[in-house]
């Protein structure tokens, strides 16, 4: 199947999952009400960094996201075997070819602290471990040719000699980087890379993650707290403050473009393993901060997965208007709303070539086939074979 879509309902109570710049829970208007929100950036961060059974990062190499990759992963390792000046200068030369953004070679060679020339602003750059390893080998070859006390012209001449059958070093870098399998790393293949470089390839995101929001109107409470100084005589607090806590049932929507994932990874069997782990991770990985004071760990009360060839669509309309907190069974009612809306949409627009599976600890009235989570993970993996 071309796409795998995920729809999850996950409850959190008394938590602060994702904060804005003022420290309050993020929000978003949906319909006529304001809902508590968790950003897609936050969700992807937790999926990338999850450790434990089913972790995506255990399937293979991950990317490196940093502004200091060329310094920390190329220049400094080379400086253990060569002078700091030549290691930094050659790395700066190479960085300019790869990212069009680097300190001048002469400035580095003449600096009293060559490594400090790599300090930079801007967003972190995404490079795969294999890309970094290859570029470090290229830098080592340039040093070998240019010598331990090179000028900028010596480095330029070494680069011309290194290009082999290609007209320029840039062309040589492009050809060799494109030949690497899973060059950008698993998370880079999943979530993409935006670059303006002629050497590094732009990678379109194969996994699309929407912002999560509560199905109910935002429920929040200001938590007042104090801290006691144990060594201070007398009563009273040594510190007091407050923080916002929220509760709610969150609707999450994600899509995997399986064809693009295979293309980005360059390995069909690795793509199958990544999808298997992703399916498990989206259910098991909790999203949230302030773990020490709120223990924001939860599992979905419903997880609906669709494998299909037509354009994906989310089901947030099931929760417009917001689910009312009147009486018992709000979780069961919310899950039923999700499944009922899916049925209505399919009846109105058709499903195309598609299949569904679901996991739901709560009772739902549906004719879809249920599965355990591990069975669901295996089923999704088989969709991209």
XYZ file of C-alpha atoms in Angstrom:
385
model
C 0.000 0.000 0.000
C 1.117 3.562 -0.722
C 0.102 5.048 2.639
C -0.363 3.936 6.245
C -2.479 6.309 8.358
C -2.626 6.296 12.149
C -5.430 7.713 14.312
C -4.930 7.564 18.076
C -6.849 8.685 21.140
C -4.561 8.960 24.163
C -5.531 10.314 27.622
C -3.299 12.381 29.899
C -4.343 13.846 33.225
C -2.668 16.511 35.368
C 0.223 17.039 32.949
C 2.048 19.776 31.084
C 2.956 17.962 27.885
C 4.138 20.803 25.676
C 4.752 24.417 26.719
C 4.770 27.708 24.838
C 7.364 30.469 25.275
C 5.584 31.704 28.431
C 5.509 28.275 30.068
C 1.803 27.600 29.498
C 0.302 24.604 27.739
C 0.079 25.088 23.974
C -3.415 25.543 22.573
C -5.246 25.647 19.256
C -8.808 26.600 18.299
C -10.789 23.728 16.773
C -14.360 24.483 15.810
C -15.704 26.977 18.317
C -13.555 25.883 21.284
C -9.940 26.106 22.379
C -8.167 22.770 22.820
C -4.900 21.818 24.491
C -2.264 21.047 21.842
C 0.963 19.068 21.501
C 3.145 20.153 18.590
C 4.266 17.758 15.884
C 7.857 18.769 16.691
C 7.397 17.507 20.251
C 5.859 14.230 19.063
C 8.673 13.587 16.563
C 11.310 14.387 19.189
C 9.983 11.694 21.520
C 9.689 9.147 18.708
C 13.280 9.816 17.594
C 14.761 9.638 21.065
C 12.778 6.774 22.574
C 15.003 4.058 24.040
C 13.808 0.610 24.951
C 11.917 -2.236 23.280
C 10.802 -1.302 19.783
C 12.898 1.857 19.650
C 13.236 3.229 16.117
C 16.855 4.204 16.757
C 17.788 0.540 17.318
C 16.939 -0.339 13.700
C 20.084 1.353 12.317
C 22.070 4.576 12.049
C 20.359 7.799 13.062
C 21.112 11.322 11.868
C 23.147 13.969 13.678
C 21.286 17.261 14.255
C 23.718 19.993 15.208
C 25.362 23.253 14.199
C 28.669 21.794 15.367
C 28.818 18.571 13.359
C 31.782 19.578 11.203
C 33.761 20.721 14.235
C 32.814 17.938 16.679
C 32.639 15.002 14.276
C 35.258 15.893 11.633
C 37.739 18.592 12.675
C 38.302 17.545 16.306
C 38.771 13.803 15.538
C 41.269 14.729 12.789
C 43.092 17.047 15.200
C 44.046 13.990 17.269
C 46.331 12.890 14.432
C 47.205 16.198 12.758
C 47.786 19.802 13.775
C 44.697 21.637 14.951
C 45.185 24.315 12.301
C 45.293 21.949 9.310
C 42.432 19.801 10.645
C 40.243 22.875 11.105
C 41.278 24.489 7.789
C 40.599 21.400 5.674
C 37.293 20.833 7.465
C 36.311 24.466 6.854
C 37.161 24.053 3.160
C 35.058 20.911 2.963
C 32.174 22.462 4.928
C 32.005 25.349 2.473
C 31.688 22.887 -0.406
C 28.965 20.886 1.341
C 26.850 23.586 3.020
C 27.947 26.869 1.385
C 28.459 28.127 4.935
C 31.872 27.967 6.594
C 34.696 30.071 8.043
C 37.347 31.207 5.566
C 40.310 28.836 5.204
C 42.873 31.630 5.596
C 41.082 32.917 8.700
C 41.274 29.448 10.222
C 44.946 28.964 9.330
C 45.883 32.324 10.876
C 43.675 32.006 13.987
C 45.120 31.510 17.455
C 42.169 29.200 18.160
C 41.221 27.556 14.832
C 38.361 25.493 16.245
C 36.610 28.600 17.564
C 36.126 29.764 13.975
C 33.389 27.126 13.625
C 31.052 28.853 16.087
C 27.879 29.640 14.145
C 24.238 30.633 14.380
C 21.211 29.318 12.573
C 19.261 26.087 12.689
C 20.997 22.763 13.364
C 22.031 20.920 10.213
C 20.939 17.324 9.638
C 23.587 14.882 8.426
C 23.604 11.111 8.563
C 26.308 9.161 10.383
C 27.434 7.602 7.107
C 27.613 11.016 5.456
C 29.746 12.337 8.310
C 32.022 9.282 8.219
C 32.536 9.658 4.470
C 33.256 13.397 4.750
C 35.766 12.753 7.546
C 37.577 10.263 5.276
C 37.640 12.854 2.475
C 39.097 15.445 4.851
C 41.772 12.974 5.973
C 42.708 12.326 2.324
C 42.975 16.056 1.646
C 45.311 16.496 4.615
C 47.437 13.588 3.400
C 47.835 15.304 0.026
C 48.088 18.925 1.175
C 50.567 18.259 3.974
C 50.768 19.371 7.601
C 51.462 23.049 6.872
C 49.340 23.873 3.837
C 48.219 27.140 2.323
C 44.732 27.601 0.941
C 46.131 26.953 -2.546
C 47.640 23.653 -1.347
C 44.245 22.553 -0.050
C 42.594 23.609 -3.313
C 45.144 21.593 -5.301
C 44.586 18.565 -3.058
C 40.855 18.843 -3.719
C 41.432 18.904 -7.476
C 43.550 15.759 -7.223
C 40.912 14.057 -5.078
C 38.075 14.562 -7.565
C 39.291 11.589 -9.659
C 37.117 11.221 -12.767
C 34.738 14.019 -11.783
C 35.305 17.616 -12.912
C 35.149 19.079 -9.385
C 35.303 17.990 -5.761
C 31.634 18.926 -5.426
C 30.696 16.503 -8.224
C 32.758 13.785 -6.572
C 31.035 14.390 -3.234
C 27.578 14.278 -4.812
C 28.278 10.975 -6.595
C 29.668 9.260 -3.528
C 27.061 10.570 -1.078
C 24.246 9.436 -3.365
C 25.759 5.944 -3.469
C 25.463 5.497 0.292
C 22.565 3.431 1.634
C 20.574 5.100 4.458
C 23.021 7.981 4.151
C 20.926 10.491 6.086
C 19.993 8.091 8.898
C 16.640 6.561 9.781
C 15.098 9.659 11.362
C 16.314 11.818 8.484
C 14.651 9.429 6.035
C 11.468 9.560 8.109
C 11.197 13.273 8.876
C 13.190 14.799 6.023
C 15.932 17.380 5.536
C 15.671 20.892 4.135
C 18.932 22.147 2.603
C 19.969 24.665 -0.055
C 23.296 22.968 -0.755
C 24.261 21.646 -4.208
C 26.071 18.720 -2.576
C 23.695 17.458 0.098
C 20.364 16.240 -1.218
C 17.082 17.584 0.066
C 15.099 14.722 1.610
C 11.320 14.952 1.592
C 9.585 13.775 4.738
C 8.153 10.261 4.454
C 6.397 10.454 7.826
C 3.844 13.227 8.262
C 2.853 14.149 11.818
C -0.030 16.463 12.701
C -0.289 18.494 15.883
C -2.261 16.571 18.492
C -5.182 18.224 20.271
C -7.742 17.314 22.887
C -11.168 16.133 21.824
C -12.648 18.171 24.689
C -12.446 21.874 25.371
C -9.222 22.714 27.208
C -9.231 21.638 30.857
C -6.586 23.425 32.884
C -5.707 24.156 36.489
C -3.025 26.345 38.056
C -1.020 24.236 40.499
C 0.361 26.269 43.423
C 3.363 24.698 45.154
C 5.883 25.469 47.881
C 9.322 24.231 48.831
C 10.615 23.949 52.398
C 14.149 24.803 53.524
C 15.012 21.907 55.861
C 17.890 23.771 57.517
C 15.947 26.956 58.219
C 14.561 27.525 61.715
C 10.894 28.209 62.050
C 7.953 27.541 59.773
C 7.080 28.807 56.326
C 8.220 28.073 52.802
C 11.541 29.029 51.256
C 10.069 29.146 47.771
C 6.659 29.121 46.137
C 5.387 29.152 42.601
C 2.743 27.861 40.245
C 2.503 25.940 36.992
C -0.320 25.122 34.641
C -1.569 21.536 34.468
C -4.016 20.171 31.904
C -6.029 17.004 31.379
C -7.596 15.655 28.231
C -7.987 12.959 25.619
C -5.727 13.752 22.661
C -6.420 12.949 19.019
C -3.238 12.215 17.067
C -2.927 11.746 13.297
C 0.150 10.514 11.413
C 0.850 9.174 7.924
C 3.685 7.127 6.421
C 4.337 7.481 2.693
C 5.717 3.958 2.294
C 7.114 4.449 -1.225
C 9.041 7.535 -0.177
C 10.300 5.823 2.975
C 11.719 2.958 0.899
C 13.324 5.462 -1.450
C 14.826 7.555 1.361
C 16.230 4.527 3.201
C 17.390 2.731 0.066
C 16.705 -0.633 1.701
C 13.242 -2.287 1.547
C 13.935 -4.633 4.460
C 15.022 -1.705 6.637
C 11.858 0.165 5.650
C 9.762 -2.793 6.829
C 11.588 -2.858 10.164
C 11.193 0.901 10.623
C 7.428 0.699 10.001
C 7.117 -2.202 12.439
C 8.929 -0.237 15.138
C 7.089 3.002 14.347
C 3.689 1.334 14.768
C 4.720 0.067 18.180
C 6.349 3.354 19.172
C 3.391 5.628 18.393
C 1.337 3.617 20.893
C 3.968 3.092 23.575
C 5.931 6.361 23.592
C 4.436 8.993 25.882
C 4.855 12.640 24.947
C 5.498 14.969 27.806
C 7.750 17.043 30.013
C 7.851 17.471 33.815
C 8.092 13.720 34.251
C 9.294 13.969 37.828
C 6.215 15.840 39.020
C 3.442 14.599 36.694
C 4.474 11.090 35.469
C 2.933 11.660 32.012
C 2.855 8.033 30.891
C -0.177 6.718 29.075
C -1.407 4.292 26.403
C -4.082 4.896 23.756
C -7.685 3.984 24.472
C -8.113 3.526 20.711
C -5.701 3.152 17.786
C -7.100 2.944 14.259
C -4.715 2.167 11.388
C -5.484 2.286 7.679
C -3.383 0.952 4.784
C -4.481 2.540 1.513
C -3.535 3.906 -1.898
C -5.741 7.025 -1.949
C -4.859 10.375 -0.372
C -4.794 10.268 3.443
C -7.291 12.253 5.495
C -7.582 12.864 9.201
C -10.702 12.352 11.296
C -10.600 15.372 13.611
C -14.086 16.368 12.437
C -15.380 13.586 14.690
C -14.619 15.923 17.586
C -16.273 19.072 16.258
C -18.082 20.163 18.313
C -15.964 19.209 21.301
C -16.877 16.122 23.288
C -18.939 17.133 26.308
C -17.830 16.087 29.807
C -21.377 15.180 30.865
C -21.724 11.869 32.633
C -19.650 8.723 32.429
C -18.025 7.048 29.479
C -16.291 10.023 27.859
C -13.464 7.803 26.623
C -15.806 5.194 25.161
C -18.001 7.885 23.588
C -14.957 9.572 22.036
C -13.682 6.307 20.578
C -17.112 5.544 19.129
C -17.254 9.020 17.584
C -13.941 8.315 15.826
C -15.133 5.003 14.384
C -18.563 6.362 13.441
C -17.088 9.346 11.595
C -14.727 7.047 9.707
C -17.741 5.044 8.553
C -19.603 8.175 7.423
C -16.620 9.505 5.481
C -16.061 6.169 3.779
C -19.736 5.905 2.809
C -19.692 9.425 1.353
C -16.377 9.363 -0.512
C -15.473 5.686 -0.870
C -12.431 3.989 0.593
C -10.553 3.013 -2.546
C -8.150 0.138 -2.111
C -7.783 0.107 1.667
C -7.725 -2.078 4.760
C -8.227 -1.251 8.452
C -7.072 -2.709 11.743
C -7.582 -1.345 15.235
C -6.562 -1.743 18.877
C -9.032 -0.530 21.515
C -9.164 -1.449 25.214
C -12.554 0.321 25.346
C -15.641 -1.149 23.686
C -16.471 0.153 20.202
C -19.241 -0.894 17.847
C -17.521 -1.583 14.517
C -17.198 -4.285 11.891
C -13.451 -3.621 11.470
C -10.917 -6.286 12.394
C -9.216 -5.863 15.761
C -5.643 -6.862 16.580
C -3.107 -6.818 19.381
C -0.399 -4.160 19.108
C 2.385 -6.552 18.056
C 0.080 -8.088 15.451
C -0.762 -4.602 14.205
C 2.923 -3.731 13.938
C 3.561 -6.849 11.862
C 0.534 -6.130 9.668
C 1.693 -2.585 8.884
C 5.192 -3.836 8.095
C 3.736 -6.291 5.586
C 1.911 -3.475 3.769
C 5.130 -2.161 2.241
C 6.551 -5.501 1.042
